[in-house]
Amino acid sequence: TRCQSLFQELLYKDQPAGRDIAGTKESVDSITQEDLSSYKKLQYVAQNTVIAVGGSIKKKDVEEKIEKIFSKMEKGNPKEKAKVKEDQKKPEVLFSYKETDQTHFCLGVRSFNMFHHYRYTQDILAALLGGMMSSRLFIKLRDDLGLAYYVRTDVDSNPDTGVLATQAGVENGRAKEAVDTVVKEYKKIKKEKISPKELKKTKEHLKGKVAIALESSSALAKFYGVSEVLEGRSYTIEDIFSFIDKVTSKEITEVAHKIFQPKNLNLAVVGPHKKKKEFEKVLKI
């Protein structure tokens, strides 16, 4: 969505991580056949390739076919992706003025990358806040205040960056109130200990979400392949469940304290708004 793209731009500015993945009209028009051919030759090499197969298969049969098809694959030294630079010192806001019926916003904080030991702790924190229909922000913004139809909090963990963010679509006249409500819930979860009941419910929800997402053979193959490419190893579903089960209430509070800091806050807003300072006033955490 436009709001998500704006949020990425706010976080990472003019570097690869901050640019729209689809590119611009100018950048796409400028690509030549030679560019594509050169990129393929540089990046699509044996050292940069992982083959993951899922389904009712026999390992020996698959290995023989892979050997036959890929044994002559070119070798080379693929170019590594550029390291993301982060140097935020205060809350930041980015607007995209648009005459819309609703205001869409994305409010989040810089968090931990996929290699950090807090990786699954922040996943549970996000689910507690806005990852399910019984989550705190869903109940507060939608059920109690009637501010939003949709509200969700997600984590985006990458090899060198991490973000926890809440998105919502709200009535234009109540956008600032909605942002203020999210900030207050961020503050609240820093101070209050998570009850065993809420923690267990959230963990079970997260494990159920993982199990459903990995039901198909194609999803499993992708899961194992991506893990191998990004992390250099493959986890089983049981591994993931174990990581989730080990997270404690204390760790969730620790993560909340570490990430919900003024210097980590970022707000992207798409809608008919021009008074940036009005939104900046509520970004105090």
PDB file of C-alpha atoms in Angstrom:
ATOM      1  CA  THR A   1       0.000   0.000   0.000  1.00  0.00           C
ATOM      2  CA  ARG A   2       0.984   3.646  -0.338  1.00  0.00           C
ATOM      3  CA  CYS A   3       1.190   3.995   3.437  1.00  0.00           C
ATOM      4  CA  GLN A   4       3.592   1.048   3.769  1.00  0.00           C
ATOM      5  CA  SER A   5       5.799   2.390   0.983  1.00  0.00           C
ATOM      6  CA  LEU A   6       5.824   5.807   2.662  1.00  0.00           C
ATOM      7  CA  PHE A   7       6.788   4.185   5.956  1.00  0.00           C
ATOM      8  CA  GLN A   8       9.743   2.371   4.358  1.00  0.00           C
ATOM      9  CA  GLU A   9      10.845   5.647   2.770  1.00  0.00           C
ATOM     10  CA  LEU A  10      10.641   7.370   6.155  1.00  0.00           C
ATOM     11  CA  LEU A  11      12.731   4.678   7.828  1.00  0.00           C
ATOM     12  CA  TYR A  12      15.488   4.239   5.278  1.00  0.00           C
ATOM     13  CA  LYS A  13      15.414   7.346   3.087  1.00  0.00           C
ATOM     14  CA  ASP A  14      17.430   7.235  -0.163  1.00  0.00           C
ATOM     15  CA  GLN A  15      18.956   3.786   0.099  1.00  0.00           C
ATOM     16  CA  PRO A  16      17.770   0.467  -1.389  1.00  0.00           C
ATOM     17  CA  ALA A  17      15.698  -0.482   1.680  1.00  0.00           C
ATOM     18  CA  GLY A  18      13.781   2.802   1.439  1.00  0.00           C
ATOM     19  CA  ARG A  19      12.833   2.604  -2.225  1.00  0.00           C
ATOM     20  CA  ASP A  20       9.641   1.184  -3.671  1.00  0.00           C
ATOM     21  CA  ILE A  21      10.300  -2.403  -4.735  1.00  0.00           C
ATOM     22  CA  ALA A  22       8.459  -1.785  -8.018  1.00  0.00           C
ATOM     23  CA  GLY A  23      10.767   1.108  -8.873  1.00  0.00           C
ATOM     24  CA  THR A  24       9.691   4.294 -10.609  1.00  0.00           C
ATOM     25  CA  LYS A  25       8.451   4.826 -14.160  1.00  0.00           C
ATOM     26  CA  GLU A  26      11.837   6.312 -15.022  1.00  0.00           C
ATOM     27  CA  SER A  27      13.907   3.512 -13.450  1.00  0.00           C
ATOM     28  CA  VAL A  28      11.834   0.774 -15.082  1.00  0.00           C
ATOM     29  CA  ASP A  29      11.946   2.496 -18.494  1.00  0.00           C
ATOM     30  CA  SER A  30      15.727   2.784 -18.255  1.00  0.00           C
ATOM     31  CA  ILE A  31      16.337  -0.973 -17.821  1.00  0.00           C
ATOM     32  CA  THR A  32      17.849  -2.581 -20.910  1.00  0.00           C
ATOM     33  CA  GLN A  33      18.099  -6.189 -22.032  1.00  0.00           C
ATOM     34  CA  GLU A  34      21.836  -5.968 -21.399  1.00  0.00           C
ATOM     35  CA  ASP A  35      21.159  -4.881 -17.788  1.00  0.00           C
ATOM     36  CA  LEU A  36      18.981  -7.938 -17.202  1.00  0.00           C
ATOM     37  CA  SER A  37      21.460 -10.286 -18.837  1.00  0.00           C
ATOM     38  CA  SER A  38      24.382  -8.890 -16.830  1.00  0.00           C
ATOM     39  CA  TYR A  39      22.452  -9.126 -13.575  1.00  0.00           C
ATOM     40  CA  LYS A  40      21.448 -12.731 -14.256  1.00  0.00           C
ATOM     41  CA  LYS A  41      25.045 -13.665 -15.065  1.00  0.00           C
ATOM     42  CA  LEU A  42      26.320 -12.004 -11.882  1.00  0.00           C
ATOM     43  CA  GLN A  43      23.702 -13.182  -9.379  1.00  0.00           C
ATOM     44  CA  TYR A  44      22.237 -16.440 -10.708  1.00  0.00           C
ATOM     45  CA  VAL A  45      25.250 -18.596  -9.892  1.00  0.00           C
ATOM     46  CA  ALA A  46      25.773 -21.831  -7.972  1.00  0.00           C
ATOM     47  CA  GLN A  47      27.119 -20.110  -4.849  1.00  0.00           C
ATOM     48  CA  ASN A  48      23.974 -18.003  -4.650  1.00  0.00           C
ATOM     49  CA  THR A  49      21.431 -20.762  -5.223  1.00  0.00           C
ATOM     50  CA  VAL A  50      19.328 -22.877  -2.863  1.00  0.00           C
ATOM     51  CA  ILE A  51      16.896 -25.499  -4.144  1.00  0.00           C
ATOM     52  CA  ALA A  52      14.082 -26.447  -1.763  1.00  0.00           C
ATOM     53  CA  VAL A  53      11.606 -29.210  -2.612  1.00  0.00           C
ATOM     54  CA  GLY A  54       8.449 -30.131  -0.692  1.00  0.00           C
ATOM     55  CA  GLY A  55       5.874 -32.860  -1.219  1.00  0.00           C
ATOM     56  CA  SER A  56       5.546 -36.606  -1.506  1.00  0.00           C
ATOM     57  CA  ILE A  57       9.075 -37.209  -2.761  1.00  0.00           C
ATOM     58  CA  LYS A  58      12.047 -39.531  -2.452  1.00  0.00           C
ATOM     59  CA  LYS A  59      15.266 -37.756  -1.579  1.00  0.00           C
ATOM     60  CA  LYS A  60      17.390 -39.842  -3.940  1.00  0.00           C
ATOM     61  CA  ASP A  61      15.104 -39.182  -6.932  1.00  0.00           C
ATOM     62  CA  VAL A  62      15.080 -35.436  -6.268  1.00  0.00           C
ATOM     63  CA  GLU A  63      18.849 -35.244  -5.819  1.00  0.00           C
ATOM     64  CA  GLU A  64      19.414 -37.080  -9.108  1.00  0.00           C
ATOM     65  CA  LYS A  65      17.131 -34.685 -10.986  1.00  0.00           C
ATOM     66  CA  ILE A  66      18.725 -31.621  -9.373  1.00  0.00           C
ATOM     67  CA  GLU A  67      22.184 -32.932 -10.270  1.00  0.00           C
ATOM     68  CA  LYS A  68      21.146 -33.471 -13.861  1.00  0.00           C
ATOM     69  CA  ILE A  69      19.510 -30.055 -14.268  1.00  0.00           C
ATOM     70  CA  PHE A  70      21.816 -27.808 -12.218  1.00  0.00           C
ATOM     71  CA  SER A  71      25.258 -29.447 -12.361  1.00  0.00           C
ATOM     72  CA  LYS A  72      26.385 -27.169 -15.180  1.00  0.00           C
ATOM     73  CA  MET A  73      25.269 -23.999 -13.445  1.00  0.00           C
ATOM     74  CA  GLU A  74      27.812 -21.186 -13.688  1.00  0.00           C
ATOM     75  CA  LYS A  75      30.008 -20.376 -10.709  1.00  0.00           C
ATOM     76  CA  GLY A  76      30.814 -16.823  -9.641  1.00  0.00           C
ATOM     77  CA  ASN A  77      30.979 -14.244  -6.879  1.00  0.00           C
ATOM     78  CA  PRO A  78      27.536 -12.665  -6.502  1.00  0.00           C
ATOM     79  CA  LYS A  79      27.256  -9.088  -5.305  1.00  0.00           C
ATOM     80  CA  GLU A  80      26.086  -8.741  -1.707  1.00  0.00           C
ATOM     81  CA  LYS A  81      23.214  -6.426  -0.840  1.00  0.00           C
ATOM     82  CA  ALA A  82      24.044  -3.016   0.538  1.00  0.00           C
ATOM     83  CA  LYS A  83      24.048  -2.736   4.332  1.00  0.00           C
ATOM     84  CA  VAL A  84      21.180  -0.665   5.696  1.00  0.00           C
ATOM     85  CA  LYS A  85      22.222   2.501   7.536  1.00  0.00           C
ATOM     86  CA  GLU A  86      20.187   3.677  10.516  1.00  0.00           C
ATOM     87  CA  ASP A  87      20.851   6.911  12.398  1.00  0.00           C
ATOM     88  CA  GLN A  88      17.618   8.156  13.924  1.00  0.00           C
ATOM     89  CA  LYS A  89      17.764  10.512  16.906  1.00  0.00           C
ATOM     90  CA  LYS A  90      14.150  11.727  17.323  1.00  0.00           C
ATOM     91  CA  PRO A  91      10.574  10.850  16.281  1.00  0.00           C
ATOM     92  CA  GLU A  92       9.956  11.391  12.564  1.00  0.00           C
ATOM     93  CA  VAL A  93       6.773  12.030  10.566  1.00  0.00           C
ATOM     94  CA  LEU A  94       6.137  11.822   6.829  1.00  0.00           C
ATOM     95  CA  PHE A  95       2.880  12.925   5.166  1.00  0.00           C
ATOM     96  CA  SER A  96       1.410  12.118   1.774  1.00  0.00           C
ATOM     97  CA  TYR A  97      -1.456  14.545   1.173  1.00  0.00           C
ATOM     98  CA  LYS A  98      -4.402  12.899  -0.538  1.00  0.00           C
ATOM     99  CA  GLU A  99      -8.132  13.643  -0.630  1.00  0.00           C
ATOM    100  CA  THR A 100      -9.252  10.301   0.789  1.00  0.00           C
ATOM    101  CA  ASP A 101     -12.374   9.223   2.662  1.00  0.00           C
ATOM    102  CA  GLN A 102     -10.171   7.745   5.366  1.00  0.00           C
ATOM    103  CA  THR A 103      -6.764   8.484   6.816  1.00  0.00           C
ATOM    104  CA  HIS A 104      -4.352   5.577   6.718  1.00  0.00           C
ATOM    105  CA  PHE A 105      -1.365   5.631   9.016  1.00  0.00           C
ATOM    106  CA  CYS A 106       1.552   3.437   9.938  1.00  0.00           C
ATOM    107  CA  LEU A 107       3.125   4.047  13.336  1.00  0.00           C
ATOM    108  CA  GLY A 108       6.111   1.965  14.313  1.00  0.00           C
ATOM    109  CA  VAL A 109       9.515   1.635  15.878  1.00  0.00           C
ATOM    110  CA  ARG A 110      12.879   0.272  14.856  1.00  0.00           C
ATOM    111  CA  SER A 111      13.359  -3.091  16.494  1.00  0.00           C
ATOM    112  CA  PHE A 112      15.521  -6.229  16.125  1.00  0.00           C
ATOM    113  CA  ASN A 113      16.765  -8.136  13.077  1.00  0.00           C
ATOM    114  CA  MET A 114      16.122 -11.816  12.376  1.00  0.00           C
ATOM    115  CA  PHE A 115      19.349 -12.954  14.026  1.00  0.00           C
ATOM    116  CA  HIS A 116      18.683 -11.273  17.363  1.00  0.00           C
ATOM    117  CA  HIS A 117      17.698 -13.405  20.371  1.00  0.00           C
ATOM    118  CA  TYR A 118      14.656 -11.136  20.835  1.00  0.00           C
ATOM    119  CA  ARG A 119      13.310 -12.062  17.396  1.00  0.00           C
ATOM    120  CA  TYR A 120      10.392 -14.196  18.644  1.00  0.00           C
ATOM    121  CA  THR A 121       9.825 -12.018  21.698  1.00  0.00           C
ATOM    122  CA  GLN A 122       9.022  -9.056  19.450  1.00  0.00           C
ATOM    123  CA  ASP A 123       6.719 -11.281  17.366  1.00  0.00           C
ATOM    124  CA  ILE A 124       4.704 -12.073  20.482  1.00  0.00           C
ATOM    125  CA  LEU A 125       4.734  -8.407  21.527  1.00  0.00           C
ATOM    126  CA  ALA A 126       3.295  -7.426  18.142  1.00  0.00           C
ATOM    127  CA  ALA A 127       0.607 -10.111  18.365  1.00  0.00           C
ATOM    128  CA  LEU A 128      -0.329  -8.923  21.865  1.00  0.00           C
ATOM    129  CA  LEU A 129      -0.717  -5.366  20.604  1.00  0.00           C
ATOM    130  CA  GLY A 130      -2.500  -5.884  17.297  1.00  0.00           C
ATOM    131  CA  GLY A 131      -1.981  -9.334  15.826  1.00  0.00           C
ATOM    132  CA  MET A 132      -5.393 -10.860  16.526  1.00  0.00           C
ATOM    133  CA  MET A 133      -9.030  -9.888  17.075  1.00  0.00           C
ATOM    134  CA  SER A 134      -8.615 -10.089  20.851  1.00  0.00           C
ATOM    135  CA  SER A 135      -5.422  -8.007  20.831  1.00  0.00           C
ATOM    136  CA  ARG A 136      -5.183  -4.795  22.819  1.00  0.00           C
ATOM    137  CA  LEU A 137      -5.224  -2.327  19.940  1.00  0.00           C
ATOM    138  CA  PHE A 138      -7.981  -4.148  18.070  1.00  0.00           C
ATOM    139  CA  ILE A 139     -10.230  -3.996  21.125  1.00  0.00           C
ATOM    140  CA  LYS A 140      -9.265  -0.406  22.018  1.00  0.00           C
ATOM    141  CA  LEU A 141      -9.385   1.227  18.580  1.00  0.00           C
ATOM    142  CA  ARG A 142     -12.182  -0.765  17.000  1.00  0.00           C
ATOM    143  CA  ASP A 143     -14.441  -2.078  19.756  1.00  0.00           C
ATOM    144  CA  ASP A 144     -14.120   0.530  22.523  1.00  0.00           C
ATOM    145  CA  LEU A 145     -13.552   3.778  20.604  1.00  0.00           C
ATOM    146  CA  GLY A 146     -14.925   2.935  17.154  1.00  0.00           C
ATOM    147  CA  LEU A 147     -11.903   4.596  15.576  1.00  0.00           C
ATOM    148  CA  ALA A 148     -10.978   2.004  12.969  1.00  0.00           C
ATOM    149  CA  TYR A 149     -12.361  -0.894  10.978  1.00  0.00           C
ATOM    150  CA  TYR A 150      -8.967  -2.477  10.454  1.00  0.00           C
ATOM    151  CA  VAL A 151      -5.992  -2.277  12.778  1.00  0.00           C
ATOM    152  CA  ARG A 152      -3.002  -4.593  12.881  1.00  0.00           C
ATOM    153  CA  THR A 153       0.488  -4.730  14.333  1.00  0.00           C
ATOM    154  CA  ASP A 154       3.221  -6.686  12.576  1.00  0.00           C
ATOM    155  CA  VAL A 155       6.960  -7.247  12.756  1.00  0.00           C
ATOM    156  CA  ASP A 156       9.219  -7.120   9.722  1.00  0.00           C
ATOM    157  CA  SER A 157      12.541  -8.817  10.577  1.00  0.00           C
ATOM    158  CA  ASN A 158      15.308  -8.706   7.981  1.00  0.00           C
ATOM    159  CA  PRO A 159      18.993  -9.721   8.062  1.00  0.00           C
ATOM    160  CA  ASP A 160      20.148  -6.305   9.291  1.00  0.00           C
ATOM    161  CA  THR A 161      16.983  -4.434  10.300  1.00  0.00           C
ATOM    162  CA  GLY A 162      13.756  -4.911  12.195  1.00  0.00           C
ATOM    163  CA  VAL A 163      10.526  -2.928  12.540  1.00  0.00           C
ATOM    164  CA  LEU A 164       7.407  -3.287  14.674  1.00  0.00           C
ATOM    165  CA  ALA A 165       4.532  -1.220  13.289  1.00  0.00           C
ATOM    166  CA  THR A 166       0.804  -0.666  13.687  1.00  0.00           C
ATOM    167  CA  GLN A 167      -1.390   0.195  10.706  1.00  0.00           C
ATOM    168  CA  ALA A 168      -4.961   1.455  10.716  1.00  0.00           C
ATOM    169  CA  GLY A 169      -7.538   3.214   8.582  1.00  0.00           C
ATOM    170  CA  VAL A 170      -9.557   5.839  10.481  1.00  0.00           C
ATOM    171  CA  GLU A 171     -12.023   8.699  10.050  1.00  0.00           C
ATOM    172  CA  ASN A 172     -10.116  11.779   8.883  1.00  0.00           C
ATOM    173  CA  GLY A 173     -11.241  13.927  11.798  1.00  0.00           C
ATOM    174  CA  ARG A 174     -10.093  11.376  14.380  1.00  0.00           C
ATOM    175  CA  ALA A 175      -6.705  10.471  12.934  1.00  0.00           C
ATOM    176  CA  LYS A 176      -4.675  12.274  15.613  1.00  0.00           C
ATOM    177  CA  GLU A 177      -6.791  10.628  18.331  1.00  0.00           C
ATOM    178  CA  ALA A 178      -6.096   7.213  16.830  1.00  0.00           C
ATOM    179  CA  VAL A 179      -2.335   7.814  16.662  1.00  0.00           C
ATOM    180  CA  ASP A 180      -2.385   9.073  20.268  1.00  0.00           C
ATOM    181  CA  THR A 181      -4.241   5.914  21.342  1.00  0.00           C
ATOM    182  CA  VAL A 182      -1.626   3.663  19.746  1.00  0.00           C
ATOM    183  CA  VAL A 183       1.195   5.591  21.446  1.00  0.00           C
ATOM    184  CA  LYS A 184      -0.567   5.204  24.808  1.00  0.00           C
ATOM    185  CA  GLU A 185      -0.849   1.443  24.308  1.00  0.00           C
ATOM    186  CA  TYR A 186       2.857   1.304  23.477  1.00  0.00           C
ATOM    187  CA  LYS A 187       3.536   3.153  26.745  1.00  0.00           C
ATOM    188  CA  LYS A 188       1.199   0.920  28.724  1.00  0.00           C
ATOM    189  CA  ILE A 189       2.794  -2.338  27.644  1.00  0.00           C
ATOM    190  CA  LYS A 190       6.172  -1.016  28.845  1.00  0.00           C
ATOM    191  CA  LYS A 191       4.831  -0.665  32.395  1.00  0.00           C
ATOM    192  CA  GLU A 192       2.428  -3.559  32.925  1.00  0.00           C
ATOM    193  CA  LYS A 193       3.473  -7.172  33.324  1.00  0.00           C
ATOM    194  CA  ILE A 194       1.832  -9.540  30.839  1.00  0.00           C
ATOM    195  CA  SER A 195      -0.460 -12.009  32.575  1.00  0.00           C
ATOM    196  CA  PRO A 196       0.177 -15.763  32.121  1.00  0.00           C
ATOM    197  CA  LYS A 197      -3.292 -16.098  30.541  1.00  0.00           C
ATOM    198  CA  GLU A 198      -2.707 -13.376  27.918  1.00  0.00           C
ATOM    199  CA  LEU A 199       0.772 -14.693  27.159  1.00  0.00           C
ATOM    200  CA  LYS A 200      -0.448 -18.273  26.671  1.00  0.00           C
ATOM    201  CA  LYS A 201      -3.323 -17.141  24.447  1.00  0.00           C
ATOM    202  CA  THR A 202      -0.981 -15.095  22.272  1.00  0.00           C
ATOM    203  CA  LYS A 203       1.566 -17.896  21.957  1.00  0.00           C
ATOM    204  CA  GLU A 204      -1.119 -20.373  20.896  1.00  0.00           C
ATOM    205  CA  HIS A 205      -2.433 -17.894  18.337  1.00  0.00           C
ATOM    206  CA  LEU A 206       1.050 -17.388  16.913  1.00  0.00           C
ATOM    207  CA  LYS A 207       1.738 -21.131  16.717  1.00  0.00           C
ATOM    208  CA  GLY A 208      -1.614 -21.712  15.033  1.00  0.00           C
ATOM    209  CA  LYS A 209      -0.815 -18.988  12.505  1.00  0.00           C
ATOM    210  CA  VAL A 210       2.526 -20.641  11.703  1.00  0.00           C
ATOM    211  CA  ALA A 211       0.936 -24.093  11.340  1.00  0.00           C
ATOM    212  CA  ILE A 212      -1.758 -22.820   8.955  1.00  0.00           C
ATOM    213  CA  ALA A 213       0.765 -20.818   6.899  1.00  0.00           C
ATOM    214  CA  LEU A 214       2.912 -23.931   6.394  1.00  0.00           C
ATOM    215  CA  GLU A 215       0.160 -26.426   5.566  1.00  0.00           C
ATOM    216  CA  SER A 216       0.944 -26.748   1.850  1.00  0.00           C
ATOM    217  CA  SER A 217       4.029 -28.366   0.310  1.00  0.00           C
ATOM    218  CA  SER A 218       4.836 -25.193  -1.625  1.00  0.00           C
ATOM    219  CA  ALA A 219       4.723 -23.096   1.566  1.00  0.00           C
ATOM    220  CA  LEU A 220       7.019 -25.548   3.339  1.00  0.00           C
ATOM    221  CA  ALA A 221       9.496 -25.532   0.458  1.00  0.00           C
ATOM    222  CA  LYS A 222       9.535 -21.731   0.459  1.00  0.00           C
ATOM    223  CA  PHE A 223       9.941 -21.645   4.246  1.00  0.00           C
ATOM    224  CA  TYR A 224      12.957 -23.963   4.202  1.00  0.00           C
ATOM    225  CA  GLY A 225      14.468 -22.287   1.151  1.00  0.00           C
ATOM    226  CA  VAL A 226      14.192 -18.742   2.486  1.00  0.00           C
ATOM    227  CA  SER A 227      15.596 -19.820   5.881  1.00  0.00           C
ATOM    228  CA  GLU A 228      18.593 -21.378   4.166  1.00  0.00           C
ATOM    229  CA  VAL A 229      19.205 -18.338   1.947  1.00  0.00           C
ATOM    230  CA  LEU A 230      18.869 -15.712   4.679  1.00  0.00           C
ATOM    231  CA  GLU A 231      20.070 -17.552   7.775  1.00  0.00           C
ATOM    232  CA  GLY A 232      22.268 -20.342   6.472  1.00  0.00           C
ATOM    233  CA  ARG A 233      20.187 -23.060   8.102  1.00  0.00           C
ATOM    234  CA  SER A 234      16.664 -24.482   8.080  1.00  0.00           C
ATOM    235  CA  TYR A 235      14.329 -24.650  11.040  1.00  0.00           C
ATOM    236  CA  THR A 236      11.516 -27.148  11.530  1.00  0.00           C
ATOM    237  CA  ILE A 237       8.032 -26.085  12.616  1.00  0.00           C
ATOM    238  CA  GLU A 238       8.823 -27.729  15.967  1.00  0.00           C
ATOM    239  CA  ASP A 239      11.861 -25.462  16.286  1.00  0.00           C
ATOM    240  CA  ILE A 240       9.691 -22.383  15.750  1.00  0.00           C
ATOM    241  CA  PHE A 241       7.159 -23.594  18.333  1.00  0.00           C
ATOM    242  CA  SER A 242       9.982 -24.144  20.814  1.00  0.00           C
ATOM    243  CA  PHE A 243      11.322 -20.616  20.268  1.00  0.00           C
ATOM    244  CA  ILE A 244       7.835 -19.198  20.867  1.00  0.00           C
ATOM    245  CA  ASP A 245       7.240 -21.293  24.000  1.00  0.00           C
ATOM    246  CA  LYS A 246      10.497 -20.129  25.587  1.00  0.00           C
ATOM    247  CA  VAL A 247       9.535 -16.432  25.521  1.00  0.00           C
ATOM    248  CA  THR A 248       8.734 -15.062  28.983  1.00  0.00           C
ATOM    249  CA  SER A 249       6.631 -12.163  30.199  1.00  0.00           C
ATOM    250  CA  LYS A 250       9.795 -10.526  31.521  1.00  0.00           C
ATOM    251  CA  GLU A 251      11.418 -10.646  28.081  1.00  0.00           C
ATOM    252  CA  ILE A 252       8.380  -8.998  26.488  1.00  0.00           C
ATOM    253  CA  THR A 253       8.619  -6.130  28.969  1.00  0.00           C
ATOM    254  CA  GLU A 254      12.366  -5.853  28.286  1.00  0.00           C
ATOM    255  CA  VAL A 255      11.784  -5.602  24.538  1.00  0.00           C
ATOM    256  CA  ALA A 256       8.992  -3.042  25.010  1.00  0.00           C
ATOM    257  CA  HIS A 257      11.347  -0.879  27.079  1.00  0.00           C
ATOM    258  CA  LYS A 258      14.128  -1.142  24.510  1.00  0.00           C
ATOM    259  CA  ILE A 259      12.138  -0.390  21.351  1.00  0.00           C
ATOM    260  CA  PHE A 260       9.417   2.006  22.527  1.00  0.00           C
ATOM    261  CA  GLN A 261      11.742   4.987  22.772  1.00  0.00           C
ATOM    262  CA  PRO A 262      11.284   8.471  21.193  1.00  0.00           C
ATOM    263  CA  LYS A 263      14.319   8.045  18.929  1.00  0.00           C
ATOM    264  CA  ASN A 264      12.753   4.905  17.415  1.00  0.00           C
ATOM    265  CA  LEU A 265       9.286   6.303  16.601  1.00  0.00           C
ATOM    266  CA  ASN A 266       8.171   6.807  12.994  1.00  0.00           C
ATOM    267  CA  LEU A 267       4.779   7.847  11.638  1.00  0.00           C
ATOM    268  CA  ALA A 268       3.657   7.755   8.004  1.00  0.00           C
ATOM    269  CA  VAL A 269       0.266   9.309   7.175  1.00  0.00           C
ATOM    270  CA  VAL A 270      -1.751   9.203   3.949  1.00  0.00           C
ATOM    271  CA  GLY A 271      -4.800  11.460   3.902  1.00  0.00           C
ATOM    272  CA  PRO A 272      -6.062  15.075   3.736  1.00  0.00           C
ATOM    273  CA  HIS A 273      -3.716  16.425   6.410  1.00  0.00           C
ATOM    274  CA  LYS A 274      -1.193  19.266   6.339  1.00  0.00           C
ATOM    275  CA  LYS A 275      -0.612  20.099  10.024  1.00  0.00           C
ATOM    276  CA  LYS A 276       2.389  17.906  10.711  1.00  0.00           C
ATOM    277  CA  LYS A 277       3.049  19.468  14.109  1.00  0.00           C
ATOM    278  CA  GLU A 278      -0.333  18.314  15.423  1.00  0.00           C
ATOM    279  CA  PHE A 279       0.777  14.705  14.961  1.00  0.00           C
ATOM    280  CA  GLU A 280       4.292  15.343  16.228  1.00  0.00           C
ATOM    281  CA  LYS A 281       2.820  16.513  19.546  1.00  0.00           C
ATOM    282  CA  VAL A 282       1.429  13.058  20.362  1.00  0.00           C
ATOM    283  CA  LEU A 283       4.624  11.166  19.541  1.00  0.00           C
ATOM    284  CA  LYS A 284       5.833  11.207  23.125  1.00  0.00           C
ATOM    285  CA  ILE A 285       6.561   7.845  24.623  1.00  0.00           C
TER     286      ILE A 285
END
